[in-house]
Amino acid sequence: MVETWAVARFTAFAPLTDSELLRLKTLAGPERQLRRGEFLRHEGDAAPGLYLLRSGWTASSMIVAGGARQIIRVHMPGDMLGLPSLALARAADTLFALSPASVSVVSRRALGQIFEACPRLAALLFLISQEERVTLMDRLASMGRTTTLDRLAALILQLHARILRSDPDAGDTFRAPLTQNDLADLLGVTGIYINRTIQQLRRDGIVSWVGRSVTIHDAAALRALSGLPERDLSDDLSWLPA
Amino acid sequence: MVETWAVARFTAFAPLTDSELLRLKTLAGPERQLRRGEFLRHEGDAAPGLYLLRSGWTASSMIVAGGARQIIRVHMPGDMLGLPSLALARAADTLFALSPASVSVVSRRALGQIFEACPRLAALLFLISQEERVTLMDRLASMGRTTTLDRLAALILQLHARILRSDPDAGDTFRAPLTQNDLADLLGVTGIYINRTIQQLRRDGIVSWVGRSVTIHDAAALRALSGLPERDLSDDLSWLPA
DNA sequence: CGACTTCTTGAGGAGACTCAAGGGTGGTGG
DNA sequence: CCACCACCCTTGAGTCTCCTCAAGAAGTCG
C-alpha cells in the first residue's frame, strides 16, 4: 500500500500506474522528526537536500538584507521540499517546521532515476512544480498590487483549497499552525497590522481566526476580496509520455 | 548548426550531446513576429500554448482585482514562455512584447517527447524551471520586505546578470526596452515613484537610466542596496540520467 | 505557578499613492 | 522636412496605508 499523502499531488492530474506507484515509493528515504520551530536546513547551506513532507506543516523562508523574514511558501503533507534549490550550489531558502512534522529524505539519485525510468511520472512532477510556480506568481501579484486585507483573504482561500484537496470533508473550519507573526511574514507586513486586519475580517463576519482555528463564514465575500480567479488544473494531458 | 540562443540556458548547467541538440531543435515550431506592445496571449485563454523566444524581449503579467497590472517576469531570447500555465486549463498570465520580438510556437507533444526520448534534457529543463522559481522567490521576498530603492537595485542587477550570460562582453551599459511604467509594474509601485527613485540612484552616482539605456556606475553599491546573495548554479549534476 | 510567547491597543511618523499639470521626445503622415 | 500627436517623463501638493515604538493583557507550556 502506498500512503495517500504521497500520491495526491500526482493523481490530481492523472491516475498513476502500478509501476509508477512503486517508483514513487523509492523516493522516500530515511525519516526525520522535527519539533515545532526546528530548522530542516538554512539558506546558504551547501549541497541542499530534497525532502518529502509526511506529516505536519513546514515553511520555506528567506531573510533579506535588513534582517526581515519573508515566508515564501507553507508546505503540507505530500509536498516535496527543496526542489527550487536543486538548481543551485547553495540553498536559496530556509526550511523549518511550523508544527511537529516528519519528513523523508529524498536522494537526488532517486529523482534522477524517475526521469530515466518513468518519463510520465517525471512529467507529472514537472507539472506539479509549474503549478506551484503559478501560486508564487499569484502571490507576487497580490503582494505588489493589493492591500493587506485582500492578501489575507487570498491566503486563507488558498490554504483552505489545499486542505480540501487532501480532506474533501474538512468543511469551513480548519486548523493552521500559524501565529500572527507568521502570517505577517507571509504577507509582507507587520504582526501588529495583521492583527488589525484579522479583526476587520471578524468584524465584517467574513472569517474568524481564533488561536490556530480558522472558520470561513462568508466564502463569497472572501473570494471577492481576494480577487483570485479559479485555477482549474489542465485536463489535456494527451502530450504526456505513455 | 543550432542557434546559441536556444541552448545557452541548458549549457549553463552542462554541455549537451549531439542527439540532445537535435532533439532541442524539434521544439521550435512555426515562427511568429510581434510588434512592440502586441499580445501573444491573454490570461484566461483556454489551452495555453508554449513558446520559445528567439529575439527581442517579452513579459509575463497578471491583472489583479482592482485592475492594476503586475509584471511577473521579463523574458529574453532563449527563454521558454508559458510553462507555468501548462499545468492549468486556462492561462494564468498574459504574454506581450516589450520590444519587437519573434517567437517559435512549441507543441506540447514535442515537449512530451523530450521527457520520453531524452530524460537528461528533460531533467535540465526541470532545473531551468527551478532556477526561475528561485528568481520568483527572490522577487517575492524583496517585494514583501524591502523599499523601492532596494528592489530597483535588485532588478537592475538581475537584468544585467542575465544579459551578461548571453553576451559576456556587454560591459556596464545595456539596453532595456522598459518604460518607467513597466518598471513600476515590475516592482509593485507607481510610475511617479519609480521616477523619483531612479533620480535618487542617479544623484548618488550609482546608476543612470536614460531613455532605454542603463549604465551601472557603482556595482558594489548596487549590490549592497539590493541585498541579493550570489546565486551560483549547482555543479553536482551526477544524479542526472546518462 | 511562573516565564515566555502571542495577542491587543494607542499614538505618531514615513513611504508610497492620487490627482493635477507641464515639458520632452519619437513616430507618422502630409 | 516639418507639424502634429501620442506616449513618456518630470514635478508639486495633499492623503492614506502601513510602520515603529511602547505598553499591557492573555494564552500556553514546563
Short mmCIF file of N, CA and C (backbone and C1' of nucleotides) in Angstrom, two decimals, chain C residues 6-23:
data_model
loop_
_atom_site.label_atom_id
_atom_site.label_comp_id
_atom_site.label_asym_id
_atom_site.label_seq_id
_atom_site.Cartn_x
_atom_site.Cartn_y
_atom_site.Cartn_z
P DT C 6 5.53 32.79 19.43
"O5'" DT C 6 4.10 33.46 19.68
"C5'" DT C 6 3.04 32.67 20.18
"C4'" DT C 6 1.87 33.55 20.52
"C3'" DT C 6 1.42 34.49 19.38
"O3'" DT C 6 0.09 34.17 19.06
"C1'" DT C 6 1.49 35.61 21.46
P DC C 7 -0.65 34.92 17.84
"O5'" DC C 7 -1.52 36.04 18.59
"C5'" DC C 7 -2.45 35.63 19.58
"C4'" DC C 7 -2.96 36.84 20.32
"C3'" DC C 7 -3.60 37.93 19.45
"O3'" DC C 7 -4.93 38.13 19.92
"C1'" DC C 7 -2.10 38.87 21.04
P DT C 8 -5.93 39.07 19.08
"O5'" DT C 8 -5.76 40.47 19.77
"C5'" DT C 8 -6.12 40.63 21.15
"C4'" DT C 8 -5.79 42.03 21.62
"C3'" DT C 8 -6.28 43.17 20.72
"O3'" DT C 8 -7.32 43.84 21.41
"C1'" DT C 8 -4.09 43.56 21.58
P DT C 9 -8.28 44.87 20.69
"O5'" DT C 9 -7.59 46.27 20.99
"C5'" DT C 9 -7.33 46.63 22.35
"C4'" DT C 9 -6.41 47.83 22.42
"C3'" DT C 9 -6.70 48.96 21.42
"O3'" DT C 9 -7.21 50.08 22.13
"C1'" DT C 9 -4.37 48.56 21.71
P DG C 10 -7.52 51.48 21.44
"O5'" DG C 10 -6.17 52.30 21.57
"C5'" DG C 10 -5.67 52.62 22.86
"C4'" DG C 10 -4.50 53.58 22.73
"C3'" DG C 10 -4.70 54.74 21.75
"O3'" DG C 10 -4.33 55.95 22.38
"C1'" DG C 10 -2.68 53.58 21.25
P DA C 11 -4.60 57.35 21.71
"O5'" DA C 11 -3.16 57.72 21.13
"C5'" DA C 11 -2.02 57.63 21.99
"C4'" DA C 11 -0.79 58.09 21.23
"C3'" DA C 11 -1.04 59.22 20.22
"O3'" DA C 11 0.07 60.11 20.25
"C1'" DA C 11 -0.11 57.38 19.11
P DG C 12 0.04 61.52 19.53
"O5'" DG C 12 1.28 61.43 18.53
"C5'" DG C 12 2.58 61.13 19.05
"C4'" DG C 12 3.46 60.64 17.94
"C3'" DG C 12 3.60 61.60 16.74
"O3'" DG C 12 4.97 61.61 16.37
"C1'" DG C 12 2.94 59.49 16.00
P DG C 13 5.48 62.64 15.27
"O5'" DG C 13 6.02 61.65 14.15
"C5'" DG C 13 6.93 60.60 14.50
"C4'" DG C 13 7.21 59.74 13.28
"C3'" DG C 13 7.52 60.52 12.00
"O3'" DG C 13 8.52 59.82 11.29
"C1'" DG C 13 5.70 59.11 11.63
P DA C 14 9.48 60.61 10.29
"O5'" DA C 14 9.56 59.59 9.08
"C5'" DA C 14 9.80 58.21 9.33
"C4'" DA C 14 9.30 57.38 8.16
"C3'" DA C 14 9.67 57.95 6.78
"O3'" DA C 14 10.02 56.86 5.95
"C1'" DA C 14 7.35 57.67 6.93
P DG C 15 10.92 57.12 4.66
"O5'" DG C 15 10.25 56.10 3.63
"C5'" DG C 15 9.92 54.79 4.07
"C4'" DG C 15 8.74 54.27 3.28
"C3'" DG C 15 8.90 54.39 1.77
"O3'" DG C 15 8.38 53.20 1.20
"C1'" DG C 15 6.95 55.55 2.45
P DA C 16 8.70 52.84 -0.36
"O5'" DA C 16 7.33 53.20 -1.07
"C5'" DA C 16 6.15 52.47 -0.72
"C4'" DA C 16 4.94 53.23 -1.19
"C3'" DA C 16 4.95 53.63 -2.66
"O3'" DA C 16 3.88 52.98 -3.32
"C1'" DA C 16 4.18 55.39 -1.28
P DC C 17 3.31 53.39 -4.74
"O5'" DC C 17 2.00 54.26 -4.37
"C5'" DC C 17 1.06 53.73 -3.45
"C4'" DC C 17 -0.21 54.56 -3.47
"C3'" DC C 17 -0.65 54.95 -4.87
"O3'" DC C 17 -2.03 54.71 -5.07
"C1'" DC C 17 -0.30 56.90 -3.54
P DT C 18 -2.65 54.97 -6.54
"O5'" DT C 18 -3.35 56.39 -6.40
"C5'" DT C 18 -4.19 56.67 -5.29
"C4'" DT C 18 -4.74 58.08 -5.42
"C3'" DT C 18 -5.19 58.46 -6.83
"O3'" DT C 18 -6.46 59.09 -6.76
"C1'" DT C 18 -3.58 60.02 -6.04
P DC C 19 -7.30 59.40 -8.07
"O5'" DC C 19 -7.03 60.96 -8.30
"C5'" DC C 19 -7.13 61.84 -7.19
"C4'" DC C 19 -6.63 63.23 -7.57
"C3'" DC C 19 -6.92 63.65 -9.01
"O3'" DC C 19 -7.44 64.96 -8.99
"C1'" DC C 19 -4.64 63.94 -8.53
P DA C 20 -8.00 65.65 -10.33
"O5'" DA C 20 -6.82 66.65 -10.72
"C5'" DA C 20 -6.13 67.38 -9.71
"C4'" DA C 20 -4.98 68.14 -10.33
"C3'" DA C 20 -5.15 68.45 -11.82
"O3'" DA C 20 -4.94 69.82 -12.05
"C1'" DA C 20 -3.03 67.50 -11.40
P DA C 21 -5.30 70.54 -13.43
"O5'" DA C 21 -3.88 70.96 -13.98
"C5'" DA C 21 -2.94 71.54 -13.08
"C4'" DA C 21 -1.57 71.47 -13.70
"C3'" DA C 21 -1.53 71.82 -15.19
"O3'" DA C 21 -0.54 72.81 -15.40
"C1'" DA C 21 -0.34 69.84 -14.75
P DG C 22 -0.47 73.66 -16.74
"O5'" DG C 22 1.04 73.44 -17.16
"C5'" DG C 22 2.05 73.59 -16.16
"C4'" DG C 22 3.31 72.89 -16.63
"C3'" DG C 22 3.68 73.20 -18.09
"O3'" DG C 22 5.06 73.48 -18.16
"C1'" DG C 22 3.59 70.88 -17.74
P DG C 23 5.71 74.06 -19.47
"O5'" DG C 23 6.73 72.90 -19.83
"C5'" DG C 23 7.67 72.46 -18.84
"C4'" DG C 23 8.44 71.28 -19.39
"C3'" DG C 23 8.98 71.48 -20.81
"O3'" DG C 23 10.28 70.89 -20.88
"C1'" DG C 23 7.54 69.61 -20.76
#
